Structures are given as structure tokens and as C-alpha cells.
GROMACS .gro file of C-alpha atoms in nm:
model
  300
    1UNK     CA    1   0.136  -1.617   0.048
    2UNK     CA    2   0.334  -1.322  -0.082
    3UNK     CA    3   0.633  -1.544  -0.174
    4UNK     CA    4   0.942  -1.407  -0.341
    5UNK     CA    5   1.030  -1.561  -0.616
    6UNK     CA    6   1.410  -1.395  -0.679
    7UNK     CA    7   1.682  -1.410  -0.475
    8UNK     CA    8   1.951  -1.111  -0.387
    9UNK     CA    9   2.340  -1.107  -0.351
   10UNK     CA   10   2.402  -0.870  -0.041
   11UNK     CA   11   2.706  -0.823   0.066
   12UNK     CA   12   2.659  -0.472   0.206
   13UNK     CA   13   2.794  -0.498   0.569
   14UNK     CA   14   3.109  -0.670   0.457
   15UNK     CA   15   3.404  -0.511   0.308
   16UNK     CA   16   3.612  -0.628   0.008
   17UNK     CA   17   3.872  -0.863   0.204
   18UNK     CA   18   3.588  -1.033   0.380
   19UNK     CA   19   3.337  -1.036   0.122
   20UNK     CA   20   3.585  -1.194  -0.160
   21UNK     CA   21   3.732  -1.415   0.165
   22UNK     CA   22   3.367  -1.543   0.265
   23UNK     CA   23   3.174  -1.530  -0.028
   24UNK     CA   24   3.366  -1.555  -0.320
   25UNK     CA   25   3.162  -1.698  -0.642
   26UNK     CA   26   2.910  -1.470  -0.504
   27UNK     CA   27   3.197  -1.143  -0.522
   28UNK     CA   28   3.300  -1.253  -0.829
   29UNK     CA   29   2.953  -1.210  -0.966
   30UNK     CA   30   2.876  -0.869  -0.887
   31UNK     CA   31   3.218  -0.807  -0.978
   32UNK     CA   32   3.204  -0.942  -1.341
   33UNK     CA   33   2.776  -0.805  -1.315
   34UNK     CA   34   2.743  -0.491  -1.160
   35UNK     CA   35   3.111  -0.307  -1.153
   36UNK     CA   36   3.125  -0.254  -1.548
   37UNK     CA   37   2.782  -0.080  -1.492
   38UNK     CA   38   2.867   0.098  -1.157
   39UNK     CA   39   3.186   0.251  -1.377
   40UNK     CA   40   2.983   0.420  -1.654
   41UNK     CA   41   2.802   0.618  -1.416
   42UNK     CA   42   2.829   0.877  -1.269
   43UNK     CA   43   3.174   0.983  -1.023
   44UNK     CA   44   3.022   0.954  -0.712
   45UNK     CA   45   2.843   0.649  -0.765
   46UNK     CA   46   3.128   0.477  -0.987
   47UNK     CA   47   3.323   0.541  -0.646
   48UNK     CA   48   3.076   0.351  -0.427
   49UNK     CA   49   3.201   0.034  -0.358
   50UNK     CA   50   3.062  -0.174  -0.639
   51UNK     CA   51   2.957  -0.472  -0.384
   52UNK     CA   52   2.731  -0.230  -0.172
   53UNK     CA   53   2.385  -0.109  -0.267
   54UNK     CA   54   2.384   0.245  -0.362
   55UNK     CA   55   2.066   0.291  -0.145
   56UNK     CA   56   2.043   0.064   0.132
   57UNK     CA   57   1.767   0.187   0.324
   58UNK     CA   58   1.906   0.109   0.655
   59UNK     CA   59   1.635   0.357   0.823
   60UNK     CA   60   1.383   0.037   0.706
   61UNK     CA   61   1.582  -0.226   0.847
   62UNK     CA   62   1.647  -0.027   1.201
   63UNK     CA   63   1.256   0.010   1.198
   64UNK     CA   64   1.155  -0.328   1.133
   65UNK     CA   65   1.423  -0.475   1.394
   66UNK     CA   66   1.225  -0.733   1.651
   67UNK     CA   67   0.962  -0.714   1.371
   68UNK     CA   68   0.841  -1.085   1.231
   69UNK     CA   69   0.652  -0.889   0.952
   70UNK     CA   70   0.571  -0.538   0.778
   71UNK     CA   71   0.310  -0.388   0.581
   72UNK     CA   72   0.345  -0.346   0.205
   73UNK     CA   73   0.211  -0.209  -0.065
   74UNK     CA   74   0.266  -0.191  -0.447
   75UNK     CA   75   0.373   0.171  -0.519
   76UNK     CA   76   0.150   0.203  -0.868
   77UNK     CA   77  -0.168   0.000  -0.857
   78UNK     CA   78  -0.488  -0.106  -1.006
   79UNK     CA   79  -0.626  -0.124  -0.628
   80UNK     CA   80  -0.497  -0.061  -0.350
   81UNK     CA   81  -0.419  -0.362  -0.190
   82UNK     CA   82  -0.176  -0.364   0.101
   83UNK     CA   83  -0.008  -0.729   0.250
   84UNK     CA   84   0.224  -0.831   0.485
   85UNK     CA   85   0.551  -0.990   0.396
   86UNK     CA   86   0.840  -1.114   0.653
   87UNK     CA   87   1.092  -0.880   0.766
   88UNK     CA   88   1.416  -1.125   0.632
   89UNK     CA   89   1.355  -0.909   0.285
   90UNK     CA   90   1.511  -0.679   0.059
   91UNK     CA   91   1.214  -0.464  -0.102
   92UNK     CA   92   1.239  -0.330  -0.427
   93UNK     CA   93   1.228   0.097  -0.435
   94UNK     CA   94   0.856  -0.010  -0.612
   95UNK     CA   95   0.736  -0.125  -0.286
   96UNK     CA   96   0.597   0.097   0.015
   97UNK     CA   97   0.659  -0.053   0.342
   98UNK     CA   98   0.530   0.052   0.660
   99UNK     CA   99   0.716  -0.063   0.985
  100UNK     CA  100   0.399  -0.213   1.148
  101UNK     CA  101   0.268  -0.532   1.212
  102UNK     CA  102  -0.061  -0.538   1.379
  103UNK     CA  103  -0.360  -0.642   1.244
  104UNK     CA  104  -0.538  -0.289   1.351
  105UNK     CA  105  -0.287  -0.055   1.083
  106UNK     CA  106  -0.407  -0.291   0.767
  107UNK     CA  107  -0.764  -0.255   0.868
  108UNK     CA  108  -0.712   0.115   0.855
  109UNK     CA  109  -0.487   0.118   0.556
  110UNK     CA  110  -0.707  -0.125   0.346
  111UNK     CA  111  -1.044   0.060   0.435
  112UNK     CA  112  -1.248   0.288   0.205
  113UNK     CA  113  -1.182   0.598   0.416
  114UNK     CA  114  -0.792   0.592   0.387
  115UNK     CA  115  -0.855   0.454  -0.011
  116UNK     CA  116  -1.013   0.773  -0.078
  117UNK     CA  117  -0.770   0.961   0.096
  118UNK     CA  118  -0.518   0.850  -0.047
  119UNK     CA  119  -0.651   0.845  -0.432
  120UNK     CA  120  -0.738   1.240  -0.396
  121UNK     CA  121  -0.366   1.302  -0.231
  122UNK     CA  122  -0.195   1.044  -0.458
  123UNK     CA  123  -0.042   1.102  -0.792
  124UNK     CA  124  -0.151   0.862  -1.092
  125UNK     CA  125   0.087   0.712  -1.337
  126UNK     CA  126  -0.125   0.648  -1.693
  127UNK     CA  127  -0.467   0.553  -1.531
  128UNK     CA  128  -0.293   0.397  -1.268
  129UNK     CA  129  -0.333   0.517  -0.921
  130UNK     CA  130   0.041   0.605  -0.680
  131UNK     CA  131   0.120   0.561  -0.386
  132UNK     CA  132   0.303   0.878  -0.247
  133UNK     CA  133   0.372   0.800   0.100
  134UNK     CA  134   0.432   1.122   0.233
  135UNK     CA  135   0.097   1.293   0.079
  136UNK     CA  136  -0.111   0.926   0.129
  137UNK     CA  137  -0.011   0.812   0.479
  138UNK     CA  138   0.172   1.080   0.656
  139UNK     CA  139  -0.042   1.327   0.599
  140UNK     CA  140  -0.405   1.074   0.688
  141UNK     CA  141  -0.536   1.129   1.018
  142UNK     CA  142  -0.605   0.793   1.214
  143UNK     CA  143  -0.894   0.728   1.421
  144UNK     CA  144  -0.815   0.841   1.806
  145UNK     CA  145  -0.700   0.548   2.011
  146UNK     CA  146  -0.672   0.339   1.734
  147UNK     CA  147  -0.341   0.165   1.887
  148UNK     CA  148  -0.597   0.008   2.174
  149UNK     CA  149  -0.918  -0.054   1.910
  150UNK     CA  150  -0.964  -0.470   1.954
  151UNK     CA  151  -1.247  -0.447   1.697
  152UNK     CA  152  -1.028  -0.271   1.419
  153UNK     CA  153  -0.771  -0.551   1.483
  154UNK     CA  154  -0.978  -0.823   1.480
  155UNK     CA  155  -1.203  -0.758   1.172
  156UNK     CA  156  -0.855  -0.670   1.032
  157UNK     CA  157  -0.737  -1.000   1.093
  158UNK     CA  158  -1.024  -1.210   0.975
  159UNK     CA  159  -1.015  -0.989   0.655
  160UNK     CA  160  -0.642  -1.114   0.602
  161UNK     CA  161  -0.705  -1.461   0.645
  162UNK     CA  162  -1.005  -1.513   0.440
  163UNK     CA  163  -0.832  -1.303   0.164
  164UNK     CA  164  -0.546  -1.491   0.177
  165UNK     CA  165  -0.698  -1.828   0.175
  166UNK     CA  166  -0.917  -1.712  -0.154
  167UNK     CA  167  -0.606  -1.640  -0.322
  168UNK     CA  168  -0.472  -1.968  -0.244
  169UNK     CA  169  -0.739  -2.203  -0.334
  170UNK     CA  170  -0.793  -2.027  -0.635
  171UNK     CA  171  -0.446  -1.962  -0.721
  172UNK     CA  172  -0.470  -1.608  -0.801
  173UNK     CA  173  -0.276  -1.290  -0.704
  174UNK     CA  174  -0.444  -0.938  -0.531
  175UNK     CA  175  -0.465  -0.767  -0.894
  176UNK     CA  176  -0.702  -1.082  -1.015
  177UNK     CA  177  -0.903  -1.116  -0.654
  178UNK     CA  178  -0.991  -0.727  -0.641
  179UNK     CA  179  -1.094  -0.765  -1.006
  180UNK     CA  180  -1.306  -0.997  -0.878
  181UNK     CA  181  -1.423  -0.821  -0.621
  182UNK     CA  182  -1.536  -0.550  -0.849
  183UNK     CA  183  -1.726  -0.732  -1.134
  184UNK     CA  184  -2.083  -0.712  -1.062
  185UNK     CA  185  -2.136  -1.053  -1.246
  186UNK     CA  186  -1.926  -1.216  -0.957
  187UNK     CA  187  -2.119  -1.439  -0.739
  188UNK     CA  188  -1.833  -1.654  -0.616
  189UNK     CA  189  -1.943  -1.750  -0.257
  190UNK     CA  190  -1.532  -1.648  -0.150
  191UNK     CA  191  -1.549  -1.302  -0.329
  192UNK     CA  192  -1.952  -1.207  -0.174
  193UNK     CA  193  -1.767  -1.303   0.222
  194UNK     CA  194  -1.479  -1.088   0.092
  195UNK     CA  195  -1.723  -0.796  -0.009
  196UNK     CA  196  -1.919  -0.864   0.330
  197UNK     CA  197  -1.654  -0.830   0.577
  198UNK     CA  198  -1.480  -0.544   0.317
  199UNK     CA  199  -1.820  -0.374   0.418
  200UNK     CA  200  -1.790  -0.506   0.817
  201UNK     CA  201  -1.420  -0.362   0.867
  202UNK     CA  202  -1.549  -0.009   0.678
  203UNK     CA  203  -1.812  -0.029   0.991
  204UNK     CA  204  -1.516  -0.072   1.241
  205UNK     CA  205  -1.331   0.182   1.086
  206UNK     CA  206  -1.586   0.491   1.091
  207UNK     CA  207  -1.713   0.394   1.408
  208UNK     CA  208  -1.341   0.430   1.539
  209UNK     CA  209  -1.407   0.797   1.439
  210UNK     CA  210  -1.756   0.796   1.623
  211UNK     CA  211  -1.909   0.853   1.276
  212UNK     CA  212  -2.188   0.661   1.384
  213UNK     CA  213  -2.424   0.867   1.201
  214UNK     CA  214  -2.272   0.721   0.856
  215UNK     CA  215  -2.471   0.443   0.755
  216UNK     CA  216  -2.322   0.379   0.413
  217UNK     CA  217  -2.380   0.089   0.175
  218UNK     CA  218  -2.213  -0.023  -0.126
  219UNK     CA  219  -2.288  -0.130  -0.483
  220UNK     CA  220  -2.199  -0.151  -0.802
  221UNK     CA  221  -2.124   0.191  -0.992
  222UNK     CA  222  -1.888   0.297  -1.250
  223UNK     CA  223  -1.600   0.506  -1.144
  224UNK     CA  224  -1.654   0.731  -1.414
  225UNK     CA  225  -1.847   0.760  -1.756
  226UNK     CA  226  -1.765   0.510  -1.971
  227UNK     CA  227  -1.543   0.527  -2.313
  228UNK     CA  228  -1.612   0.550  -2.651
  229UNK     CA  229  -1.537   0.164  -2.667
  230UNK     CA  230  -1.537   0.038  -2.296
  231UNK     CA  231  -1.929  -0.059  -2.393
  232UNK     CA  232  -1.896  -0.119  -2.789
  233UNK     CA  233  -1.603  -0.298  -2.933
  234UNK     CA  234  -1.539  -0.375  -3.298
  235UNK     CA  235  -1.570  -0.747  -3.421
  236UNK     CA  236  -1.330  -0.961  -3.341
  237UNK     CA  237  -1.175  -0.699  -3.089
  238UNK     CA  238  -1.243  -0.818  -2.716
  239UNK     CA  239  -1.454  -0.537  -2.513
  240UNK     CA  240  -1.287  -0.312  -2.275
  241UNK     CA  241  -1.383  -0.377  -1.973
  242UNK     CA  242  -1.653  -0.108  -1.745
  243UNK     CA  243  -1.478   0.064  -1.469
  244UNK     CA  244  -1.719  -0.101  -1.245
  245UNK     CA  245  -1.665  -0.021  -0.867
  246UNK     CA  246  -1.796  -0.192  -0.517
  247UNK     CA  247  -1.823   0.119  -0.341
  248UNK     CA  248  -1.973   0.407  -0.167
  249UNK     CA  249  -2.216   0.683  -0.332
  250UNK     CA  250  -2.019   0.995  -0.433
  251UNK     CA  251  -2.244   1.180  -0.174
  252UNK     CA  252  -2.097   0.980   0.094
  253UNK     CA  253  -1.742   0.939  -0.038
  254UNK     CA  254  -1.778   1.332  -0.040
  255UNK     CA  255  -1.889   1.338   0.283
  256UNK     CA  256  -1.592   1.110   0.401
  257UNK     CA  257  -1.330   1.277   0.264
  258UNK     CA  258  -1.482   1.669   0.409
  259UNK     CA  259  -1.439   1.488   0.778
  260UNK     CA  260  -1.129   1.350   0.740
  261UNK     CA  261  -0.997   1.700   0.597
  262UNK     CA  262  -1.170   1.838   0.894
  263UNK     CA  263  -1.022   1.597   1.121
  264UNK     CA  264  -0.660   1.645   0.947
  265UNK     CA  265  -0.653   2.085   0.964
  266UNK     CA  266  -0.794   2.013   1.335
  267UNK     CA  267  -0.470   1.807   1.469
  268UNK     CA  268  -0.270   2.037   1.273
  269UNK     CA  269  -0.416   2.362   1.455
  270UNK     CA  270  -0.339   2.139   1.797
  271UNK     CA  271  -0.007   2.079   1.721
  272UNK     CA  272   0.078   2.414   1.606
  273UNK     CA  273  -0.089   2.557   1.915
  274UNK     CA  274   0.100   2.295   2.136
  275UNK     CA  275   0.440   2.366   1.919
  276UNK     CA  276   0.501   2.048   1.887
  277UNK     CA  277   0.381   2.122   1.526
  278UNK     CA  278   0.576   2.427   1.453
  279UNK     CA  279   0.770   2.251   1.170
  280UNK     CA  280   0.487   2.072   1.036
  281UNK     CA  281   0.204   2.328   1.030
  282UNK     CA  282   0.357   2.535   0.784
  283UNK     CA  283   0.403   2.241   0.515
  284UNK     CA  284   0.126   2.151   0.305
  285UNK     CA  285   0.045   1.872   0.025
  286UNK     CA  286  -0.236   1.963  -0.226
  287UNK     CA  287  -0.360   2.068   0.123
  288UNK     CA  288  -0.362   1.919   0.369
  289UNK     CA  289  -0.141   1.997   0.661
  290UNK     CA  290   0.108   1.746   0.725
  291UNK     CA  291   0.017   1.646   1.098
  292UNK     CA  292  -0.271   1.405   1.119
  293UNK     CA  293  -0.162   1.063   1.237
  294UNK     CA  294   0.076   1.077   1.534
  295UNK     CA  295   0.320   0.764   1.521
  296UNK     CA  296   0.170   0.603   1.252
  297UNK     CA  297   0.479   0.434   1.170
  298UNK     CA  298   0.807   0.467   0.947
  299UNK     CA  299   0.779   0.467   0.564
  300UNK     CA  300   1.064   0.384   0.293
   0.00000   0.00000   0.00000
């Protein structure tokens, strides 16, 4: 369901007069709360008015407007798992959003292709993987004419809504189901359908590329050779557990990723060519040319 569970004061398109007038236990809260703090730092934010957020993000909320909902994504993850949440929000700065949403952008964005794009562009925090929009999604080149694809969108949404009724009737969150989802030892009848249409909307997604010469499968490997003590533990000390995957082969993950590169320097060259690119050609991230996409969407 992707509930909140806090609430926020905002008072940021009202000044003092009319926020103390109109909301004033609220005022008087960040008042007491948040102007002590605001005045230790530093001059130009101890200026800001102490009732406004020092980063509003109003590009976001422009972007979203006549929006119902917007794609998300937790910035530093286990897995990549991206959701939809209503457009009345404030989002924390740990949250990417993406101003889209159609069904057809989270089948892209939750597929294996853009995954490994954006785990060989992304940064990692400890062992966990980040979220960098502008090296993870600007820079990934979608399939052409994916705005019009009815297959992407509806796989895409049949995905959603068998994920999201899994997490409800068992009463667990995305971290817990993709855990799931992973353990080879997991036969629950929801998690195999989630793994079979995980494998239906990869199908969509290459064939959107007319990489109909990939015929990948998945199964169980590790994503890399195990610790000393991910397969022994001491007594009494419970075992880490195996960085088992459901995925691809490394040959065809390789093989993935070399196209998509391909595909990414190709728009760039057309751009630059076209000069609508001029800007962009010449900026790179760990590579790859910053062009790719063509009105994905806006990212905060």
C-alpha cells in the first residue's frame, strides 16, 4: 500500500501573518521546534524564514501537477524496488521520484536491463547499492517507442498488482518480498508467479529493443563468492546469509549491458550530429554519454 505513516507541518506558501493567523498551534510548533535549530546554523539559512523548508523542491511539485501518482524509489537499497505513491506527498531527500505515472516507465525501471544499468552506473553505500539519478536514469537509454508499447504497460501493470497484493496478504514490505524472491528454498506459490511474470515483463522489455535473439533464463546464482562465514558460522552465531540471486548468467548480463552502452553512445552521436545534443555530448558519467532516453521524465 505504500502508506505514510508520519505526518508534516507545511506552511511554506504562507507567510508569517497568515501562517500564525491560520494555523497557529501548528506556527507555534515549528517556532518553539525548528527556529532554535534554524539559528545555530549557518547565516544564510538562519535567515530563511524558519516556517519554510529550506529545500522545497517546487520543480517536483510543478512536475507532478494533474498527476494522481509518481514513481519512487528508495535512494540506498538492498534491491531495487521502485513503487508508486500519490502525488498529495512530501518525499523525504532519501527518496527518488520520477514524475510518471504509467504502468509502461515501472516495467522499464523495475526490469533486469535498467537493474544492471543502473548497479554498474550507481554508487554503493557499505554493500548497499545507490541510486544516482543522474548516472542511473538520465543517462539509460529506453526502448524506441516505448511511450506507445501496450505490452510493456500491461505486463507492467499485472506485475504491480500481484506484487502488491503479496505484500498485503502476507503483511510484508518490498525489502522482505525481494528477499523472498531471491532465496532458492522459496516455493511460496505468490513469490514463483512473482518470479514468472518478473521473467514475462524482462521478455517485454528486450523485445521492446527488438533483442529478439536474447533468449535468457534465470536461476539461482550467487552474486559473488561467498565469505569466510556467509557458509560456516560459529555455534550459537546465526549464519550469514548466501548472496543468492534470481537472475541472468554473467554472459548474458554482459551481453545486456554491451547493447545498451551501444544503444546509449549511438543516441548520443545522433544528437550531437542533430545539435540538439551539443550540451550533452560532451558530458560523461563513468561513461556513458548523457543522452539516451529522450523525455524520460523529471527527477528530484
Amino acid at each position: 500500500q505504500q502508506a505514510h505513516h508520519r505526518f508534516v507541518i507545511d506552511l511554506n506558501e504562507f507567510d508569517a501573518d497568515h501562517a500564525r493567523s491560520s494555523w497557529g498551534e501548528l506556527f507555534a510548533l515549528v517556532e518553539d521546534k525548528v527556529r532554535p535549530e534554524r539559528l545555530r546554523k549557518a547565516r544564510e539559512l538562519a535567515e530563511w524564514p524558519f516556517w519554510h523548508f529550506w529545500r522545497a523542491r517546487r520543480e517536483l511539485q510543478r512536475s507532478v501537477s494533474g498527476l494522481r501518482r509518481l514513481l519512487v524509489c528508495s535512494q540506498t537499497s538492498k534491491f531495487r524496488a521502485f513503487a508508486f505513491l500519490g502525488t498529495d506527498r512530501v518525499i523525504s531527500h532519501k527518496v527518488v521520484a520520477i514524475s510518471f505515472e504509467n504502468d509502461t516507465v515501472f516495467t522499464i525501471v523495475q526490469s533486469r536491463p535498467h537493474e544492471l544499468w543502473s548497479m554498474f552506473f550507481g554508487s554503493t553505500l557499505e554493500d548497499r547499492p545507490v541510486y544516482t539519478p543522474s548516472d542511473c536514469f538520465e543517462t539509460f537509454p529506453f526502448p524506441p517507442n516505448w511511450q506507445t508499447n501496450a505490452t510493456l504497460e500491461a505486463i507492467g501493470a499485472r506485475y504491480y498488482q500481484h506484487r502488491a497484493d503479496l505484500m498485503i496478504r502476507h503483511n510484508e514490505g518490498l525489502t522482505t518480498t525481494y528477499t523472498r524472491f531471491h532465496d532458492p528454498d522459496e516455493q511460496d506459490t505468490d513469490i514463483l508467479e512473482l518470479r514468472r511474470l518478473h521473467d514475462e515483463m524482462d521478455r517485454a522489455v528486450l523485445d521492446a529493443y527488438g533483442w529478439t535473439d536474447l533468449r535468457p533464463t534465470c536461476r539461482f546464482l550467487l552474486d559473488h563468492e561467498a565469505d569466510e562465514g556467509e557458509e560456516d558460522a560459529e555455534p550459537g552465531k546465526r549464519k550469514r546469509r548466501l548472496p543468492w540471486r534470481y537472475r541472468w548468467s554473467d554472459e548474458v548480463r554482459d551481453e545486456v549491458l554491451a547493447r545498451l552502452l551501444e544503444l546509449n553512445a549511438q543516441r548520443a552521436k545522433e544528437e550531437a550530429l542533430s545539435g540538439a545534443g551539443s550540451e550533452k555530448a560532451g558530458k560523461k558519467a563513468k561513461g556513458a554519454v548523457k543522452a539516451g532516453g529522450g523525455g524520460q521524465g523529471s527527477l528530484f
